[in-house]
PDB file of C-alpha atoms in Angstrom:
ATOM      1  CA  MET A   1     110.009  67.341  84.379  1.00 57.00           C
ATOM      2  CA  GLY A   2     106.567  66.564  82.993  1.00 61.00           C
ATOM      3  CA  VAL A   3     103.701  69.007  83.436  1.00 66.00           C
ATOM      4  CA  ASP A   4     100.004  68.208  83.153  1.00 71.00           C
ATOM      5  CA  LEU A   5      97.934  71.067  81.749  1.00 72.00           C
ATOM      6  CA  PHE A   6      94.169  71.073  82.293  1.00 74.00           C
ATOM      7  CA  PHE A   7      91.801  73.080  80.116  1.00 74.00           C
ATOM      8  CA  ASP A   8      88.060  73.707  80.260  1.00 74.00           C
ATOM      9  CA  MET A   9      86.222  72.918  77.025  1.00 76.00           C
ATOM     10  CA  PRO A  10      83.211  75.269  76.621  1.00 77.00           C
ATOM     11  CA  LEU A  11      80.068  73.509  75.438  1.00 82.00           C
ATOM     12  CA  HIS A  12      78.125  76.572  74.292  1.00 79.00           C
ATOM     13  CA  PRO A  13      78.292  77.744  70.651  1.00 82.00           C
ATOM     14  CA  ASN A  14      80.753  80.460  69.584  1.00 84.00           C
ATOM     15  CA  PRO A  15      83.021  80.238  72.637  1.00 84.00           C
ATOM     16  CA  THR A  16      85.670  82.867  73.339  1.00 87.00           C
ATOM     17  CA  MET A  17      89.058  81.724  72.033  1.00 89.00           C
ATOM     18  CA  TYR A  18      92.198  82.363  74.098  1.00 92.00           C
ATOM     19  CA  THR A  19      95.922  82.515  73.423  1.00 94.00           C
ATOM     20  CA  TYR A  20      98.337  81.342  76.102  1.00 94.00           C
ATOM     21  CA  GLN A  21     101.984  81.951  76.801  1.00 94.00           C
ATOM     22  CA  ALA A  22     104.379  80.448  79.350  1.00 93.00           C
ATOM     23  CA  VAL A  23     107.068  82.692  80.826  1.00 95.00           C
ATOM     24  CA  ASN A  24     110.218  81.511  82.618  1.00 94.00           C
ATOM     25  CA  VAL A  25     111.129  83.739  85.592  1.00 95.00           C
ATOM     26  CA  PRO A  26     114.391  82.940  87.461  1.00 95.00           C
ATOM     27  CA  VAL A  27     114.290  82.874  91.270  1.00 95.00           C
ATOM     28  CA  VAL A  28     117.521  83.170  93.274  1.00 94.00           C
ATOM     29  CA  VAL A  29     117.617  81.468  96.676  1.00 92.00           C
ATOM     30  CA  ASN A  30     120.505  82.459  98.979  1.00 91.00           C
ATOM     31  CA  TYR A  31     121.590  80.287 101.923  1.00 86.00           C
ATOM     32  CA  GLN A  32     123.638  81.681 104.815  1.00 83.00           C
ATOM     33  CA  MET A  33     124.957  79.012 107.163  1.00 77.00           C
ATOM     34  CA  GLY A  34     123.858  79.407 110.799  1.00 68.00           C
ATOM     35  CA  PHE A  35     124.291  77.669 114.140  1.00 66.00           C
ATOM     36  CA  ARG A  36     121.298  75.340 113.765  1.00 66.00           C
ATOM     37  CA  CYS A  37     119.957  75.849 110.278  1.00 71.00           C
ATOM     38  CA  PRO A  38     120.726  78.136 107.319  1.00 75.00           C
ATOM     39  CA  THR A  39     119.037  81.484 106.773  1.00 83.00           C
ATOM     40  CA  VAL A  40     117.140  81.405 103.481  1.00 88.00           C
ATOM     41  CA  THR A  41     116.392  84.481 101.368  1.00 90.00           C
ATOM     42  CA  VAL A  42     114.450  84.397  98.097  1.00 92.00           C
ATOM     43  CA  MET A  43     115.223  87.083  95.513  1.00 92.00           C
ATOM     44  CA  CYS A  44     112.778  87.859  92.686  1.00 95.00           C
ATOM     45  CA  ASP A  45     110.885  90.912  91.463  1.00 95.00           C
ATOM     46  CA  TRP A  46     107.495  89.220  91.673  1.00 95.00           C
ATOM     47  CA  GLN A  47     105.441  92.409  91.340  1.00 94.00           C
ATOM     48  CA  GLY A  48     107.573  93.709  88.484  1.00 94.00           C
ATOM     49  CA  HIS A  49     107.220  90.540  86.396  1.00 95.00           C
ATOM     50  CA  LEU A  50     103.472  90.387  87.031  1.00 95.00           C
ATOM     51  CA  SER A  51     102.946  94.041  86.105  1.00 93.00           C
ATOM     52  CA  THR A  52     104.977  93.692  82.899  1.00 94.00           C
ATOM     53  CA  TYR A  53     102.460  91.275  81.388  1.00 96.00           C
ATOM     54  CA  LEU A  54      99.283  92.688  82.911  1.00 95.00           C
ATOM     55  CA  GLN A  55     100.167  96.053  81.384  1.00 93.00           C
ATOM     56  CA  LYS A  56     100.206  94.369  77.961  1.00 95.00           C
ATOM     57  CA  GLY A  57      96.659  93.081  78.348  1.00 95.00           C
ATOM     58  CA  TRP A  58      97.458  89.583  79.614  1.00 96.00           C
ATOM     59  CA  LYS A  59      95.800  87.816  82.563  1.00 97.00           C
ATOM     60  CA  LEU A  60      97.697  85.575  84.980  1.00 97.00           C
ATOM     61  CA  VAL A  61      96.429  81.982  85.078  1.00 95.00           C
ATOM     62  CA  GLU A  62      98.945  80.052  87.196  1.00 94.00           C
ATOM     63  CA  THR A  63     102.469  80.077  88.648  1.00 95.00           C
ATOM     64  CA  PHE A  64     104.682  77.334  90.068  1.00 91.00           C
ATOM     65  CA  LEU A  65     108.322  76.398  90.688  1.00 90.00           C
ATOM     66  CA  ASP A  66     109.697  73.568  88.553  1.00 86.00           C
ATOM     67  CA  GLN A  67     112.604  71.255  89.450  1.00 78.00           C
ATOM     68  CA  THR A  68     115.326  73.162  87.557  1.00 82.00           C
ATOM     69  CA  GLN A  69     118.291  74.120  89.769  1.00 84.00           C
ATOM     70  CA  GLN A  70     121.662  75.770  89.236  1.00 86.00           C
ATOM     71  CA  MET A  71     123.862  75.798  92.338  1.00 82.00           C
ATOM     72  CA  ARG A  72     126.790  78.011  93.360  1.00 81.00           C
ATOM     73  CA  GLY A  73     128.519  77.708  96.718  1.00 71.00           C
ATOM     74  CA  ALA A  74     131.270  78.997  98.984  1.00 70.00           C
ATOM     75  CA  ALA A  75     132.459  78.210 102.520  1.00 65.00           C
ATOM     76  CA  PHE A  76     129.489  79.558 104.482  1.00 72.00           C
ATOM     77  CA  THR A  77     127.140  80.752 101.759  1.00 80.00           C
ATOM     78  CA  SER A  78     125.518  79.207  98.725  1.00 86.00           C
ATOM     79  CA  SER A  79     122.859  80.141  96.212  1.00 89.00           C
ATOM     80  CA  VAL A  80     120.504  78.233  93.978  1.00 91.00           C
ATOM     81  CA  THR A  81     118.777  79.606  90.899  1.00 93.00           C
ATOM     82  CA  LEU A  82     115.350  78.067  90.464  1.00 93.00           C
ATOM     83  CA  ASN A  83     112.940  78.470  87.591  1.00 94.00           C
ATOM     84  CA  SER A  84     109.362  79.609  88.063  1.00 95.00           C
ATOM     85  CA  MET A  85     106.767  79.155  85.337  1.00 94.00           C
ATOM     86  CA  TRP A  86     104.103  81.815  84.798  1.00 96.00           C
ATOM     87  CA  PHE A  87     101.124  81.124  82.543  1.00 95.00           C
ATOM     88  CA  PHE A  88      99.186  84.025  81.016  1.00 97.00           C
ATOM     89  CA  GLU A  89      96.123  84.154  78.770  1.00 96.00           C
ATOM     90  CA  LYS A  90      94.526  86.716  76.485  1.00 96.00           C
ATOM     91  CA  GLU A  91      91.474  86.647  74.244  1.00 95.00           C
ATOM     92  CA  SER A  92      92.668  85.764  70.747  1.00 94.00           C
ATOM     93  CA  LEU A  93      90.710  88.640  69.202  1.00 94.00           C
ATOM     94  CA  ARG A  94      92.695  91.027  71.438  1.00 94.00           C
ATOM     95  CA  LEU A  95      96.094  89.447  70.847  1.00 94.00           C
ATOM     96  CA  ASN A  96      97.570  92.643  69.350  1.00 95.00           C
ATOM     97  CA  ASP A  97      95.775  94.929  71.807  1.00 94.00           C
ATOM     98  CA  ASP A  98      98.050  95.909  74.715  1.00 93.00           C
ATOM     99  CA  THR A  99      95.356  97.743  76.678  1.00 92.00           C
ATOM    100  CA  PRO A 100      95.608  96.634  80.346  1.00 93.00           C
ATOM    101  CA  GLN A 101      92.610  94.641  81.514  1.00 94.00           C
ATOM    102  CA  TYR A 102      93.806  93.744  85.007  1.00 95.00           C
ATOM    103  CA  GLN A 103      95.676  95.262  87.925  1.00 93.00           C
ATOM    104  CA  GLY A 104      97.987  92.957  89.880  1.00 94.00           C
ATOM    105  CA  SER A 105      99.193  92.569  93.439  1.00 93.00           C
ATOM    106  CA  VAL A 106     101.572  90.085  95.080  1.00 94.00           C
ATOM    107  CA  VAL A 107     101.148  89.621  98.829  1.00 94.00           C
ATOM    108  CA  GLU A 108     103.605  87.815 101.082  1.00 93.00           C
ATOM    109  CA  PHE A 109     102.119  85.644 103.815  1.00 93.00           C
ATOM    110  CA  LEU A 110     104.104  83.918 106.566  1.00 92.00           C
ATOM    111  CA  HIS A 111     102.440  80.564 107.188  1.00 92.00           C
ATOM    112  CA  LYS A 112     103.339  78.959 110.516  1.00 90.00           C
ATOM    113  CA  THR A 113     102.947  75.310 111.418  1.00 90.00           C
ATOM    114  CA  SER A 114     103.986  73.165 114.361  1.00 88.00           C
ATOM    115  CA  ALA A 115     104.533  69.427 114.561  1.00 80.00           C
ATOM    116  CA  GLY A 116     102.805  67.237 117.084  1.00 73.00           C
ATOM    117  CA  PHE A 117     102.063  63.587 117.737  1.00 73.00           C
ATOM    118  CA  GLY A 118      99.158  63.664 115.294  1.00 73.00           C
ATOM    119  CA  GLY A 119     101.022  65.493 112.523  1.00 76.00           C
ATOM    120  CA  SER A 120     101.529  69.160 111.676  1.00 80.00           C
ATOM    121  CA  VAL A 121      99.050  71.835 112.798  1.00 85.00           C
ATOM    122  CA  ALA A 122      98.558  75.214 111.108  1.00 85.00           C
ATOM    123  CA  LYS A 123      99.063  78.196 113.425  1.00 87.00           C
ATOM    124  CA  THR A 124      98.034  80.911 110.964  1.00 89.00           C
ATOM    125  CA  ASP A 125      94.875  81.541 108.977  1.00 91.00           C
ATOM    126  CA  TRP A 126      94.884  83.343 105.630  1.00 92.00           C
ATOM    127  CA  THR A 127      91.093  83.680 105.553  1.00 93.00           C
ATOM    128  CA  PRO A 128      91.183  87.347 106.744  1.00 92.00           C
ATOM    129  CA  LEU A 129      93.636  88.171 103.947  1.00 93.00           C
ATOM    130  CA  LEU A 130      91.378  86.634 101.299  1.00 93.00           C
ATOM    131  CA  GLN A 131      88.323  88.392 102.741  1.00 93.00           C
ATOM    132  CA  ASP A 132      90.067  91.787 102.813  1.00 92.00           C
ATOM    133  CA  MET A 133      91.286  91.455  99.238  1.00 92.00           C
ATOM    134  CA  GLY A 134      87.984  90.036  97.977  1.00 93.00           C
ATOM    135  CA  GLN A 135      86.040  92.978  99.392  1.00 91.00           C
ATOM    136  CA  GLN A 136      88.246  95.268  97.299  1.00 90.00           C
ATOM    137  CA  GLY A 137      87.537  93.353  94.110  1.00 91.00           C
ATOM    138  CA  TRP A 138      90.728  91.289  94.015  1.00 94.00           C
ATOM    139  CA  GLN A 139      90.582  87.789  92.501  1.00 95.00           C
ATOM    140  CA  ILE A 140      93.146  85.203  93.578  1.00 96.00           C
ATOM    141  CA  ALA A 141      95.093  83.860  90.607  1.00 96.00           C
ATOM    142  CA  SER A 142      97.724  81.644  92.218  1.00 95.00           C
ATOM    143  CA  ILE A 143      99.479  80.676  95.453  1.00 96.00           C
ATOM    144  CA  MET A 144     103.190  79.826  95.416  1.00 95.00           C
ATOM    145  CA  GLU A 145     105.156  78.110  98.183  1.00 93.00           C
ATOM    146  CA  THR A 146     108.644  79.620  98.334  1.00 93.00           C
ATOM    147  CA  PRO A 147     111.813  77.916  99.642  1.00 90.00           C
ATOM    148  CA  GLU A 148     112.041  80.638 102.312  1.00 91.00           C
ATOM    149  CA  ILE A 149     111.500  78.535 105.425  1.00 87.00           C
ATOM    150  CA  THR A 150     112.445  79.335 109.023  1.00 85.00           C
ATOM    151  CA  VAL A 151     112.695  76.720 111.787  1.00 82.00           C
ATOM    152  CA  SER A 152     112.279  77.851 115.380  1.00 80.00           C
ATOM    153  CA  GLY A 153     112.344  75.703 118.472  1.00 72.00           C
ATOM    154  CA  LEU A 154     111.959  71.972 118.032  1.00 74.00           C
ATOM    155  CA  ALA A 155     108.863  71.816 115.910  1.00 77.00           C
ATOM    156  CA  SER A 156     107.831  75.266 114.605  1.00 86.00           C
ATOM    157  CA  VAL A 157     108.215  76.011 110.921  1.00 87.00           C
ATOM    158  CA  THR A 158     107.422  79.261 109.098  1.00 90.00           C
ATOM    159  CA  MET A 159     107.084  79.239 105.319  1.00 91.00           C
ATOM    160  CA  LYS A 160     106.695  82.317 103.135  1.00 93.00           C
ATOM    161  CA  LEU A 161     103.776  82.002 100.717  1.00 94.00           C
ATOM    162  CA  LEU A 162     103.052  84.317  97.812  1.00 95.00           C
ATOM    163  CA  PHE A 163      99.455  85.167  96.953  1.00 96.00           C
ATOM    164  CA  PHE A 164      98.987  86.494  93.407  1.00 96.00           C
ATOM    165  CA  PHE A 165      95.897  88.684  93.038  1.00 96.00           C
ATOM    166  CA  GLN A 166      94.432  90.569  90.092  1.00 95.00           C
ATOM    167  CA  ARG A 167      91.281  92.591  89.476  1.00 94.00           C
ATOM    168  CA  PRO A 168      89.652  94.084  86.354  1.00 93.00           C
ATOM    169  CA  VAL A 169      90.309  97.746  85.603  1.00 90.00           C
ATOM    170  CA  GLU A 170      88.785 100.347  83.316  1.00 84.00           C
ATOM    171  CA  PHE A 171      90.247 103.588  81.950  1.00 78.00           C
ATOM    172  CA  ILE A 172      88.347 106.604  83.339  1.00 80.00           C
ATOM    173  CA  SER A 173      89.392 110.271  83.396  1.00 77.00           C
ATOM    174  CA  GLY A 174      92.972 109.565  82.401  1.00 75.00           C
ATOM    175  CA  ARG A 175      93.728 106.715  84.795  1.00 79.00           C
ATOM    176  CA  TYR A 176      92.959 103.050  85.408  1.00 78.00           C
ATOM    177  CA  ILE A 177      90.313 102.436  88.069  1.00 83.00           C
ATOM    178  CA  PRO A 178      89.312  99.036  89.519  1.00 83.00           C
ATOM    179  CA  MET A 179      85.958  97.990  88.094  1.00 81.00           C
ATOM    180  CA  GLY A 180      83.102  97.856  90.598  1.00 68.00           C
ATOM    181  CA  VAL A 181      85.206  99.237  93.474  1.00 66.00           C
ATOM    182  CA  ALA A 182      84.394 102.625  94.968  1.00 58.00           C
ATOM    183  CA  VAL A 183      87.606 104.674  95.098  1.00 51.00           C
ATOM    184  CA  PRO A 184      87.213 108.118  96.735  1.00 44.00           C
ATOM    185  CA  HIS A 185      88.976 111.143  95.307  1.00 40.00           C
ATOM    186  CA  SER A 186      92.643 111.393  96.289  1.00 38.00           C
ATOM    187  CA  PRO A 187      94.820 114.519  95.898  1.00 32.00           C
ATOM    188  CA  VAL A 188      97.690 112.379  94.575  1.00 32.00           C
ATOM    189  CA  PRO A 189      96.983 110.713  91.205  1.00 34.00           C
ATOM    190  CA  GLY A 190      97.388 106.955  91.319  1.00 34.00           C
ATOM    191  CA  THR A 191      96.898 106.516  95.067  1.00 32.00           C
ATOM    192  CA  MET A 192      94.186 104.550  96.797  1.00 37.00           C
ATOM    193  CA  PRO A 193      92.973 104.052 100.381  1.00 37.00           C
ATOM    194  CA  THR A 194      95.283 101.792 102.382  1.00 36.00           C
ATOM    195  CA  PRO A 195      93.410  98.666 103.528  1.00 37.00           C
ATOM    196  CA  PRO A 196      93.869  97.648 107.174  1.00 35.00           C
ATOM    197  CA  GLY A 197      97.119  95.805 107.821  1.00 35.00           C
ATOM    198  CA  PHE A 198      98.672  96.534 104.436  1.00 37.00           C
ATOM    199  CA  LYS A 199     101.073  99.045 102.996  1.00 34.00           C
ATOM    200  CA  CYS A 200     100.068 100.564  99.677  1.00 35.00           C
ATOM    201  CA  PHE A 201     102.732 101.886  97.308  1.00 31.00           C
ATOM    202  CA  PRO A 202     102.688 103.021  93.642  1.00 33.00           C
ATOM    203  CA  LEU A 203     104.555 100.967  91.082  1.00 33.00           C
ATOM    204  CA  SER A 204     107.176 102.529  88.848  1.00 29.00           C
ATOM    205  CA  THR A 205     105.335 101.871  85.607  1.00 31.00           C
ATOM    206  CA  ASP A 206     103.873 103.787  82.696  1.00 31.00           C
ATOM    207  CA  VAL A 207     100.274 103.019  83.684  1.00 32.00           C
ATOM    208  CA  ASP A 208      98.427 103.908  86.846  1.00 33.00           C
ATOM    209  CA  THR A 209      98.547 100.702  88.884  1.00 33.00           C
ATOM    210  CA  LEU A 210      99.208  99.966  92.518  1.00 35.00           C
ATOM    211  CA  GLY A 211     100.802  97.098  94.428  1.00 33.00           C
ATOM    212  CA  LEU A 212     100.040  95.870  97.916  1.00 33.00           C
ATOM    213  CA  GLN A 213     102.671  94.384 100.201  1.00 35.00           C
ATOM    214  CA  SER A 214     101.654  92.612 103.365  1.00 35.00           C
ATOM    215  CA  GLU A 215     102.928  93.906 106.690  1.00 34.00           C
ATOM    216  CA  LYS A 216     101.366  91.034 108.593  1.00 36.00           C
ATOM    217  CA  GLN A 217     103.870  88.600 110.020  1.00 33.00           C
TER     218      GLN A 217
END
C-alpha cells in the first residue's frame, strides 16, 4: 500500500525542526455471525497507546488504518487483525527530553446514517462534541473510522468513530495541569470536573493525566 505524506515547509528563517516516528498498532476485529448480519467488535487499547507516547514528550499528528489483514475463522466466529498507523512528532532539540507536553483523550462517537433516494443522510452531529472539548482546551488530532458497523432496519447504519484529542499541559505543584484551562481544586489528586455527557476516569500511568470516554450513543 502506498502512502502520501504531506509536510508544511516553513518560509521564515530559523524554523523549528521536528523528528517524526511512525508506530504500528494492531487492531483486532471480531465477527460473530447473526441472523441478518454479523456483530462486529473492535479490540484495541487506544487510550493506552496514545498515553504511552504523549508521556514521552511526543505529539500525535495522524492515525489511520492501512490495508494489512490477517484472518482467523471458525464456524460462527472469525477475527481479523488490522494494522493502524500512528504518526508522532517532537521538536528535534527535545528529542531526548521525555517531559510530557500534551495530555490525550480518545472519544468514541456513534455516527448514524440512513439511505434514501438521494443518497445517505447523516442522523447525528458531532459539532456539540467538538465544541465541548474545544472549550476545555482540547485540540483534535485525528478522526478514525473503525470497522465497527451496525445495520438496523433496511437502511440505517451506525459506525463507531474515534476522535483523538490532545491539549498542552504544564507541570505545576507536583502535577500536570492543562495550559490555559481553569481547573478548580479537587480533594482527589489527578481528578478534574466531569464535562456534561462524559465520564471522566484516571489513567493507570506514572504521570497525572486523565482520559475521557463518551457516554453519548
